[in-house]
mmCIF file with all atom_site columns, C-alpha atoms in Angstrom:
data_model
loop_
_atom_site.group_PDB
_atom_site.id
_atom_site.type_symbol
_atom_site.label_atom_id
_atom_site.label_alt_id
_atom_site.label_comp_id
_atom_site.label_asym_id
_atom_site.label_entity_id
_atom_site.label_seq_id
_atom_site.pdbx_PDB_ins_code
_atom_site.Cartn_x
_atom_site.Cartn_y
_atom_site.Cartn_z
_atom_site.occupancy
_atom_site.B_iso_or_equiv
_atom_site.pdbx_formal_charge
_atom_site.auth_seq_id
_atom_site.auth_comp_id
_atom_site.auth_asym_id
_atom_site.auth_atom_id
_atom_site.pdbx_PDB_model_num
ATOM 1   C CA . UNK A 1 1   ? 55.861 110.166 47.263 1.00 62.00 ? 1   UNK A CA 1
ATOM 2   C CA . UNK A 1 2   ? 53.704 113.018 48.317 1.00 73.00 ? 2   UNK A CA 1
ATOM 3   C CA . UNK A 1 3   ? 55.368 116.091 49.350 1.00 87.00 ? 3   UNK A CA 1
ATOM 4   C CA . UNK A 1 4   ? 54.323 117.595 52.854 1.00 94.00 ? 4   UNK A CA 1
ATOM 5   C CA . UNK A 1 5   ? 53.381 121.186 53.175 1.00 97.00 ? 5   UNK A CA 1
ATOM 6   C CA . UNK A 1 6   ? 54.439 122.819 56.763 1.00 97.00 ? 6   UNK A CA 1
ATOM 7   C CA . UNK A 1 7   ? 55.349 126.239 58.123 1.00 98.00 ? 7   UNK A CA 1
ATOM 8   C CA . UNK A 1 8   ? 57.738 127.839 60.132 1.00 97.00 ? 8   UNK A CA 1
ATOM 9   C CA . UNK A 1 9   ? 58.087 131.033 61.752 1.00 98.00 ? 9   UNK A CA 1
ATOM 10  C CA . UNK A 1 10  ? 60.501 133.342 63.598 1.00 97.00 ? 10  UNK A CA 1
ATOM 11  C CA . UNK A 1 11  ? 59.535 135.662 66.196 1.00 98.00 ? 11  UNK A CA 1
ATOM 12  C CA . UNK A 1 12  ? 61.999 138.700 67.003 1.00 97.00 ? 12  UNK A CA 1
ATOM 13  C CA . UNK A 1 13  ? 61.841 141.155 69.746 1.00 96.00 ? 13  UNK A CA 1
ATOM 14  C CA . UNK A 1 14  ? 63.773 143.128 71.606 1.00 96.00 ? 14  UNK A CA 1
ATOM 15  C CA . UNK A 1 15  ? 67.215 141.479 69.911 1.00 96.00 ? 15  UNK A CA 1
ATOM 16  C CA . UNK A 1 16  ? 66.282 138.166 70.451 1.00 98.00 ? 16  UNK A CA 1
ATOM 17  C CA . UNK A 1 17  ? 64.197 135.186 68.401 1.00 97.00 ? 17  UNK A CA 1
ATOM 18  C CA . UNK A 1 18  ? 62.120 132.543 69.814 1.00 98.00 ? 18  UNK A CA 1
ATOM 19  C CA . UNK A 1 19  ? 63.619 129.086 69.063 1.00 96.00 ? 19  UNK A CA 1
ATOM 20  C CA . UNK A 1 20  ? 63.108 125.836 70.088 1.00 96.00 ? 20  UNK A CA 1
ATOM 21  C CA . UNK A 1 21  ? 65.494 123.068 70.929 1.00 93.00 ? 21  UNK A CA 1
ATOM 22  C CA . UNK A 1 22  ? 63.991 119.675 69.927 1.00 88.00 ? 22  UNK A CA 1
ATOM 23  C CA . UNK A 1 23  ? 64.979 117.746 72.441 1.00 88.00 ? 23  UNK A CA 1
ATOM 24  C CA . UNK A 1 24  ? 61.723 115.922 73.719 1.00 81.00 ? 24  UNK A CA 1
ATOM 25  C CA . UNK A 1 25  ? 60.084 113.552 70.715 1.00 74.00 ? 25  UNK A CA 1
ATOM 26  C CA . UNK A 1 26  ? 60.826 110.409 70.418 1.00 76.00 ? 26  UNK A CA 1
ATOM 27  C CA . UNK A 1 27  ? 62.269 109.391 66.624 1.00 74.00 ? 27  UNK A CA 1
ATOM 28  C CA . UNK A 1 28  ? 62.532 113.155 65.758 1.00 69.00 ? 28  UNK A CA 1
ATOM 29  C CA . UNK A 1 29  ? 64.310 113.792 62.664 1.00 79.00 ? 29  UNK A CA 1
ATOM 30  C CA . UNK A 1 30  ? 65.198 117.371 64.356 1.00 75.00 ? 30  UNK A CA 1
ATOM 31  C CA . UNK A 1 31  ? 66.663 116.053 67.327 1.00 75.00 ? 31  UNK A CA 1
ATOM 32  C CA . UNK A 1 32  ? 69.378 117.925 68.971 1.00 82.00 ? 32  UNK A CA 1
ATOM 33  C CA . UNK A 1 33  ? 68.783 120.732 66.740 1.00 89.00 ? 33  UNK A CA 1
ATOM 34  C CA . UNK A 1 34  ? 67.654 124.219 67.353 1.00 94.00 ? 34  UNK A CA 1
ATOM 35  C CA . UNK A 1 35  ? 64.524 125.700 64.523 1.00 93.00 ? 35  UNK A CA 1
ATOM 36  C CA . UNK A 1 36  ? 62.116 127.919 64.307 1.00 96.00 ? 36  UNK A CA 1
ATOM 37  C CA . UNK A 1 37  ? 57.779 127.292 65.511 1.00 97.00 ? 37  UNK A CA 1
ATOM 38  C CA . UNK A 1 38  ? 56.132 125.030 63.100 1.00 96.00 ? 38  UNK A CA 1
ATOM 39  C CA . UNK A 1 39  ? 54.588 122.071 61.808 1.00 95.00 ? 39  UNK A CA 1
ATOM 40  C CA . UNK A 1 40  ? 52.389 120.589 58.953 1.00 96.00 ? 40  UNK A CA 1
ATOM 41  C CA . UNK A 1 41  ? 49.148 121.723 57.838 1.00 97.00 ? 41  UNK A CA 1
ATOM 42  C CA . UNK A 1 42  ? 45.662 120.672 58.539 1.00 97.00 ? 42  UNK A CA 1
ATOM 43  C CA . UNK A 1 43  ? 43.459 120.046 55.911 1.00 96.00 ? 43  UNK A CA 1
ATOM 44  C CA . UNK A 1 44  ? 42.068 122.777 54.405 1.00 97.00 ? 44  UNK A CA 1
ATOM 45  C CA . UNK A 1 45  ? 44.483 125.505 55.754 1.00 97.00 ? 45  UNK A CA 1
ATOM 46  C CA . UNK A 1 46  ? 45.957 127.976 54.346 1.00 98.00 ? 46  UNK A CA 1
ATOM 47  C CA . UNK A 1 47  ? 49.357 129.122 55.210 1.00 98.00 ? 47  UNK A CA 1
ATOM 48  C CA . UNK A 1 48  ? 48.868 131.934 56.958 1.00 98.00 ? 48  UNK A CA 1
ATOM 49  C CA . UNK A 1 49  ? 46.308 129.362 59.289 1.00 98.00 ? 49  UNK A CA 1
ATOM 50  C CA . UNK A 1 50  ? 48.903 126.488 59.920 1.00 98.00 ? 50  UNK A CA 1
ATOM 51  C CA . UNK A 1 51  ? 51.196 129.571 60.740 1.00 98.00 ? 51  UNK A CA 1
ATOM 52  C CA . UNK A 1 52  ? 49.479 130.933 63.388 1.00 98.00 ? 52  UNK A CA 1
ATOM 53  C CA . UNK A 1 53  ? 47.792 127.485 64.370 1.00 98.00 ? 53  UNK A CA 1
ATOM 54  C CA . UNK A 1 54  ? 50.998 125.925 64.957 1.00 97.00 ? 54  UNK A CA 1
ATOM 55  C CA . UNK A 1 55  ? 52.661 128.887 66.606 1.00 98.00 ? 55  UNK A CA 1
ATOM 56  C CA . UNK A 1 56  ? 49.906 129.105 69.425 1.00 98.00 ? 56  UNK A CA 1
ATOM 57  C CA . UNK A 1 57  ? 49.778 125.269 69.870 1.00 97.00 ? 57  UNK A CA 1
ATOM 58  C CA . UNK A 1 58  ? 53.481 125.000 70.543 1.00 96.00 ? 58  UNK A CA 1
ATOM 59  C CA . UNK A 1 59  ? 53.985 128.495 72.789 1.00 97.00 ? 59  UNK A CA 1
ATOM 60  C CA . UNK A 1 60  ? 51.100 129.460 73.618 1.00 97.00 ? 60  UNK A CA 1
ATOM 61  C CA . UNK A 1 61  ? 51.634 132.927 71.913 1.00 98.00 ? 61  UNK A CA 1
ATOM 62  C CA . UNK A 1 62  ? 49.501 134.779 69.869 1.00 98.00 ? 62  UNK A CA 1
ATOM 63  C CA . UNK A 1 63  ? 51.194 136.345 66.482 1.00 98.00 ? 63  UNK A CA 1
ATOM 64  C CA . UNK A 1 64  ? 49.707 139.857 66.539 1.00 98.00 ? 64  UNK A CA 1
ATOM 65  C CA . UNK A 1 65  ? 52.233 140.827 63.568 1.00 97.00 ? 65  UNK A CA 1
ATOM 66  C CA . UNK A 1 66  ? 53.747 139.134 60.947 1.00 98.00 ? 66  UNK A CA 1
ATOM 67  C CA . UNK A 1 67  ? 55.210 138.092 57.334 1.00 98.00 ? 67  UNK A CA 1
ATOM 68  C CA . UNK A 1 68  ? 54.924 135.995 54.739 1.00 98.00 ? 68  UNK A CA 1
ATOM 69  C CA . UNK A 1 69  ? 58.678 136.115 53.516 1.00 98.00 ? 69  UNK A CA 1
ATOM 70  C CA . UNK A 1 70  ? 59.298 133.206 51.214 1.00 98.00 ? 70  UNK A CA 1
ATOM 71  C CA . UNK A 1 71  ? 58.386 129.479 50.508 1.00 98.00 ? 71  UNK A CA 1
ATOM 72  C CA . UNK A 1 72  ? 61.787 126.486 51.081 1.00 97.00 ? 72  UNK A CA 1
ATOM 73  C CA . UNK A 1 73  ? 61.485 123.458 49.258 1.00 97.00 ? 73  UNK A CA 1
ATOM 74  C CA . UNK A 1 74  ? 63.045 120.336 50.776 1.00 94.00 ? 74  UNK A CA 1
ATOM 75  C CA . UNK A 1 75  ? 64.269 117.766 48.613 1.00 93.00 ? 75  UNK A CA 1
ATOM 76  C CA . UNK A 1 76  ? 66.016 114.313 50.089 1.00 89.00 ? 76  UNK A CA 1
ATOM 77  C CA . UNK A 1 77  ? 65.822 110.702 48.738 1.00 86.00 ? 77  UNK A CA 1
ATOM 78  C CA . UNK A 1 78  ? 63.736 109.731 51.182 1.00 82.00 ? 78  UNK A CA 1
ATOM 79  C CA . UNK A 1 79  ? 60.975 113.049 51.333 1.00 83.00 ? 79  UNK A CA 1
ATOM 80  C CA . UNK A 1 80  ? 59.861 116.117 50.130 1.00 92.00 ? 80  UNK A CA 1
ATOM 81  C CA . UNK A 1 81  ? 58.812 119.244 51.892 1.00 94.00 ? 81  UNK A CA 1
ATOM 82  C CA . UNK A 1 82  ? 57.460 122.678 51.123 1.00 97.00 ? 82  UNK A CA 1
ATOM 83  C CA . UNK A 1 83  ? 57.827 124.575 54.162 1.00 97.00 ? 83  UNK A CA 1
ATOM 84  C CA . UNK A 1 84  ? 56.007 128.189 54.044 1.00 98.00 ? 84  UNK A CA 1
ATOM 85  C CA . UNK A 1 85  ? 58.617 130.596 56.286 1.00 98.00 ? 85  UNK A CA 1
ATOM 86  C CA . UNK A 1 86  ? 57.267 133.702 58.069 1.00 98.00 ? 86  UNK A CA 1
ATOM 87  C CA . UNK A 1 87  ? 59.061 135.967 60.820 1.00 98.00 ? 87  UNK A CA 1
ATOM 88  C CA . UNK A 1 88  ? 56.924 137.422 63.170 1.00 98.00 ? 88  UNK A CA 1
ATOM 89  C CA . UNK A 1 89  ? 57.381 140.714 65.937 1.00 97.00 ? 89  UNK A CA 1
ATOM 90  C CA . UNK A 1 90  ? 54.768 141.068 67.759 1.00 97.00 ? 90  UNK A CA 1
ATOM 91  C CA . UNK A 1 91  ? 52.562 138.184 70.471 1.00 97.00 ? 91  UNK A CA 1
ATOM 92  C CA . UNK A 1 92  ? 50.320 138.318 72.838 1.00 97.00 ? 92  UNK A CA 1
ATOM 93  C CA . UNK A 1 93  ? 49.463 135.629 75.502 1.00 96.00 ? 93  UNK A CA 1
ATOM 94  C CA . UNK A 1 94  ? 52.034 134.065 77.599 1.00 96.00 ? 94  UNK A CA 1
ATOM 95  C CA . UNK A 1 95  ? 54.556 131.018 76.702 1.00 95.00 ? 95  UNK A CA 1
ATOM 96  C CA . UNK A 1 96  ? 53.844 127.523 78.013 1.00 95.00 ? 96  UNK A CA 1
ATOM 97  C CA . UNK A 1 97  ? 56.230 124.727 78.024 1.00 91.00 ? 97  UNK A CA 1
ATOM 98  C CA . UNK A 1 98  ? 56.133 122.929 74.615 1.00 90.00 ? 98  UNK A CA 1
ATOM 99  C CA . UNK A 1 99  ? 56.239 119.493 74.163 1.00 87.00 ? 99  UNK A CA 1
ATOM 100 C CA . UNK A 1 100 ? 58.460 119.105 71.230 1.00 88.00 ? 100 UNK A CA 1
ATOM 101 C CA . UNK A 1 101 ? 61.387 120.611 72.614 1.00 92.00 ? 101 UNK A CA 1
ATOM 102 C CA . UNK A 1 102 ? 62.474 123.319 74.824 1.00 95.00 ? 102 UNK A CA 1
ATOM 103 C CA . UNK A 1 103 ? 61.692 127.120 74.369 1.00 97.00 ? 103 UNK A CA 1
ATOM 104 C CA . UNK A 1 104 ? 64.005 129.998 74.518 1.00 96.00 ? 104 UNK A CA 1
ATOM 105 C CA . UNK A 1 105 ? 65.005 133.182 73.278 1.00 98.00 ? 105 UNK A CA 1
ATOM 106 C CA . UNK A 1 106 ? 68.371 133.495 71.871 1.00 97.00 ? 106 UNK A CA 1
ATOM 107 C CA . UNK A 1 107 ? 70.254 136.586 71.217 1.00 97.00 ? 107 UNK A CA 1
ATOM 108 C CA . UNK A 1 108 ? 70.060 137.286 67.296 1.00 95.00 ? 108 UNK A CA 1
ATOM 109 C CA . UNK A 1 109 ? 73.537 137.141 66.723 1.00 94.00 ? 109 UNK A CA 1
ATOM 110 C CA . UNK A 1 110 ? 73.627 133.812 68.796 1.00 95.00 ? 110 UNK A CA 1
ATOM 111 C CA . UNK A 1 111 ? 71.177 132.281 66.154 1.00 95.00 ? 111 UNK A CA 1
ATOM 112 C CA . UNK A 1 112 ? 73.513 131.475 63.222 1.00 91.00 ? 112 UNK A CA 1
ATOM 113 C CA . UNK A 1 113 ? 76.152 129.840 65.507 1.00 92.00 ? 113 UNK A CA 1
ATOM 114 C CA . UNK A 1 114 ? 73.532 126.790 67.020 1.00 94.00 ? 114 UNK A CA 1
ATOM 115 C CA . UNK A 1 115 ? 73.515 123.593 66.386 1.00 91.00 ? 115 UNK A CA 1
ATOM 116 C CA . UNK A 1 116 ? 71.092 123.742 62.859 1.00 91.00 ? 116 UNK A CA 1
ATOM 117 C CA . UNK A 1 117 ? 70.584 122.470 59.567 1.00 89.00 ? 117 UNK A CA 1
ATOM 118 C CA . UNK A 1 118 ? 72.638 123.494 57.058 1.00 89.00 ? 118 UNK A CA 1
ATOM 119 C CA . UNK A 1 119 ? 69.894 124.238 54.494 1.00 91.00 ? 119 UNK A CA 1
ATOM 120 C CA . UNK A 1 120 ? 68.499 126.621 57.873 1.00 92.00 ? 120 UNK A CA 1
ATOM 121 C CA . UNK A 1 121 ? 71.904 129.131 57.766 1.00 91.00 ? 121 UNK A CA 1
ATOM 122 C CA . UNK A 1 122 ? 70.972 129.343 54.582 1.00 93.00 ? 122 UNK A CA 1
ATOM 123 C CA . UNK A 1 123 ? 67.291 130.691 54.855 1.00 94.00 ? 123 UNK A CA 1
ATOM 124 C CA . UNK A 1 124 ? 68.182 132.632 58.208 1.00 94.00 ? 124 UNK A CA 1
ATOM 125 C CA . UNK A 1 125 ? 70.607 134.629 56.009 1.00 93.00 ? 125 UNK A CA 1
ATOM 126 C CA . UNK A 1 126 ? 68.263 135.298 53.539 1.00 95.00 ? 126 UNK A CA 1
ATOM 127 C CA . UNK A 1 127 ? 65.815 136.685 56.006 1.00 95.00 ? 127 UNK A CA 1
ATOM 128 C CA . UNK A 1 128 ? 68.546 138.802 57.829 1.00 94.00 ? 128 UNK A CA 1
ATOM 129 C CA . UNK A 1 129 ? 70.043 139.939 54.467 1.00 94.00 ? 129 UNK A CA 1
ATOM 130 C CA . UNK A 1 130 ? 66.622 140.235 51.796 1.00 94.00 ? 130 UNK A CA 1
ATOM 131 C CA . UNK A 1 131 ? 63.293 142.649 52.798 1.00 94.00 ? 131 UNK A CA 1
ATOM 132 C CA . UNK A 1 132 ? 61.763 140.873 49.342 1.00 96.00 ? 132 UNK A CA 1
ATOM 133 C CA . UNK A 1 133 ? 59.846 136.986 49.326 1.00 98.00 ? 133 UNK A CA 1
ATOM 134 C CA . UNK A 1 134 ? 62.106 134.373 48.181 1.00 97.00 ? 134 UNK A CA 1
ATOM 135 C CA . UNK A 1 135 ? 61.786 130.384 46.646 1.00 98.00 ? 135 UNK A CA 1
ATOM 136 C CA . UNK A 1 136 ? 64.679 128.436 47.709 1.00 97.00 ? 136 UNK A CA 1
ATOM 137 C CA . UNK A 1 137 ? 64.906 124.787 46.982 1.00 97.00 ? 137 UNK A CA 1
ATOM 138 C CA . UNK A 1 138 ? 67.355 122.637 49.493 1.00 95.00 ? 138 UNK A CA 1
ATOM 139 C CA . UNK A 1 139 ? 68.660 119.724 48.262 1.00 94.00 ? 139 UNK A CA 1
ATOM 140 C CA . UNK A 1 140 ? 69.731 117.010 50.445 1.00 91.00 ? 140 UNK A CA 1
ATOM 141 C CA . UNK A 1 141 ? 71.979 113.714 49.524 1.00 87.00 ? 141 UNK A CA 1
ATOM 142 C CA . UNK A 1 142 ? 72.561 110.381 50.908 1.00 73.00 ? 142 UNK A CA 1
ATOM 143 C CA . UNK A 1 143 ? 71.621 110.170 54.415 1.00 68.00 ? 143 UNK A CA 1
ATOM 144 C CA . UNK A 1 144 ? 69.366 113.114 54.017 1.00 65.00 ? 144 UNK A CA 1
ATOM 145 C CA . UNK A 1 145 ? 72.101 115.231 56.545 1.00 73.00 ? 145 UNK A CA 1
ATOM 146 C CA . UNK A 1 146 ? 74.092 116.955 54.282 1.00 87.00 ? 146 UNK A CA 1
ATOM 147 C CA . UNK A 1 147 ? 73.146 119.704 51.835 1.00 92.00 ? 147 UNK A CA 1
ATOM 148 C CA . UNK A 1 148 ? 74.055 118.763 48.115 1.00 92.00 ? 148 UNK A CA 1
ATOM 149 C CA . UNK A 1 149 ? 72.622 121.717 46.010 1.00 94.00 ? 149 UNK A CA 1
ATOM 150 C CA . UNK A 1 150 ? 70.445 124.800 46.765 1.00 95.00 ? 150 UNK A CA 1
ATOM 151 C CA . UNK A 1 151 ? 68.531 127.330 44.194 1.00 96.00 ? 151 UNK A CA 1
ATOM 152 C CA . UNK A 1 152 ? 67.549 130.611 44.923 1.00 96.00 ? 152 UNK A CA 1
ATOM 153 C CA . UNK A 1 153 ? 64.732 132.275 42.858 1.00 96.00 ? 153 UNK A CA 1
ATOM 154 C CA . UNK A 1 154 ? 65.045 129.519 40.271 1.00 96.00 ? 154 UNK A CA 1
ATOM 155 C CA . UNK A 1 155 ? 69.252 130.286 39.751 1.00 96.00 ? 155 UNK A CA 1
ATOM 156 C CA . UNK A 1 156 ? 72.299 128.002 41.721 1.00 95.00 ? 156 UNK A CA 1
ATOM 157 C CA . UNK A 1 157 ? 73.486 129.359 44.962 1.00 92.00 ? 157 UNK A CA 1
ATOM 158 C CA . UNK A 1 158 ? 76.916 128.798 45.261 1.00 88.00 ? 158 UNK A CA 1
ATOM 159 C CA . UNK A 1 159 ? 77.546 126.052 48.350 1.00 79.00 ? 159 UNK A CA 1
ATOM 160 C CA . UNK A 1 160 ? 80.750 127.853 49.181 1.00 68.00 ? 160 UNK A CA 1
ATOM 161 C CA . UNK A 1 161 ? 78.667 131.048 50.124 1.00 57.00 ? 161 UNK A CA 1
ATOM 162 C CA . UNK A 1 162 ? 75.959 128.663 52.247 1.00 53.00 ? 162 UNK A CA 1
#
């Protein structure tokens, strides 16, 4: 099995981030769950490309400032994923519909309390609570739903504190 590379970013301003709601592809495994703008690289891309790439493709905004703030790997039965996470604060351009899922910007202290992954409260804590890059690997069991494990910087996180 060959593990996917993607991105995903988070765009704050003004007390608010830019989320998305998938809600419009068929046979999406994020259905009914709110992330942040992403998707999978191109070849030949770096991160900082798909980023950006991605970002503008799905809003139609323009990341004028951002960070590279740590690197999530996925692990299920069924796939692996190294997502590449950035937050963002400053866009130019203006938002178009997207055709993934709906746009919207959500109060910040709204974020943790929508319907998410559970391996995502863990990253969005990390970016709330650390200024310094992290590695985090998610590990997923059975159906691929529910989080069995998670590292951070190479040592256990405890799941009680997730």
């Amino acid at each position: 099995m060959t593990a996917v590379q993607t991105t995903l970013c988070y765009l704050s301003a003004g007390g608010r981030t830019l989320m998305i709601y998938r809600n419009k592809k068929a046979n999406d495994v994020n259905q009914g769950k709110w992330i942040g703008i992403g998707g999978k690289f191109e070849r030949g891309e770096s991160p900082e490309e798909c980023m950006l790439r991605e970002f503008y493709e799905e809003t139609g905004l323009r990341l004028t400032s951002w960070r590279y703030r740590g690197i999530v790997t996925f692990v299920s039965e069924d796939w692996d994923e190294y997502m590449h996470l950035f937050t963002a604060t400053e866009f130019d351009g203006e938002m178009h519909p997207c055709g993934e899922g709906t746009l919207e910007w959500v109060e910040d202290d709204r974020v943790p309390l929508l319907p998410a992954w559970e391996g995502d409260r863990v990253f969005l804590r990390l970016l709330a609570e650390r200024d310094t890059f992290f590695s985090l690997k998610l590990v997923y069991g059975g159906d691929g739903e529910r989080l069995v494990r998670a590292i951070l910087d190479g040592r256990p996180l405890a799941l009680e504190t997730v």
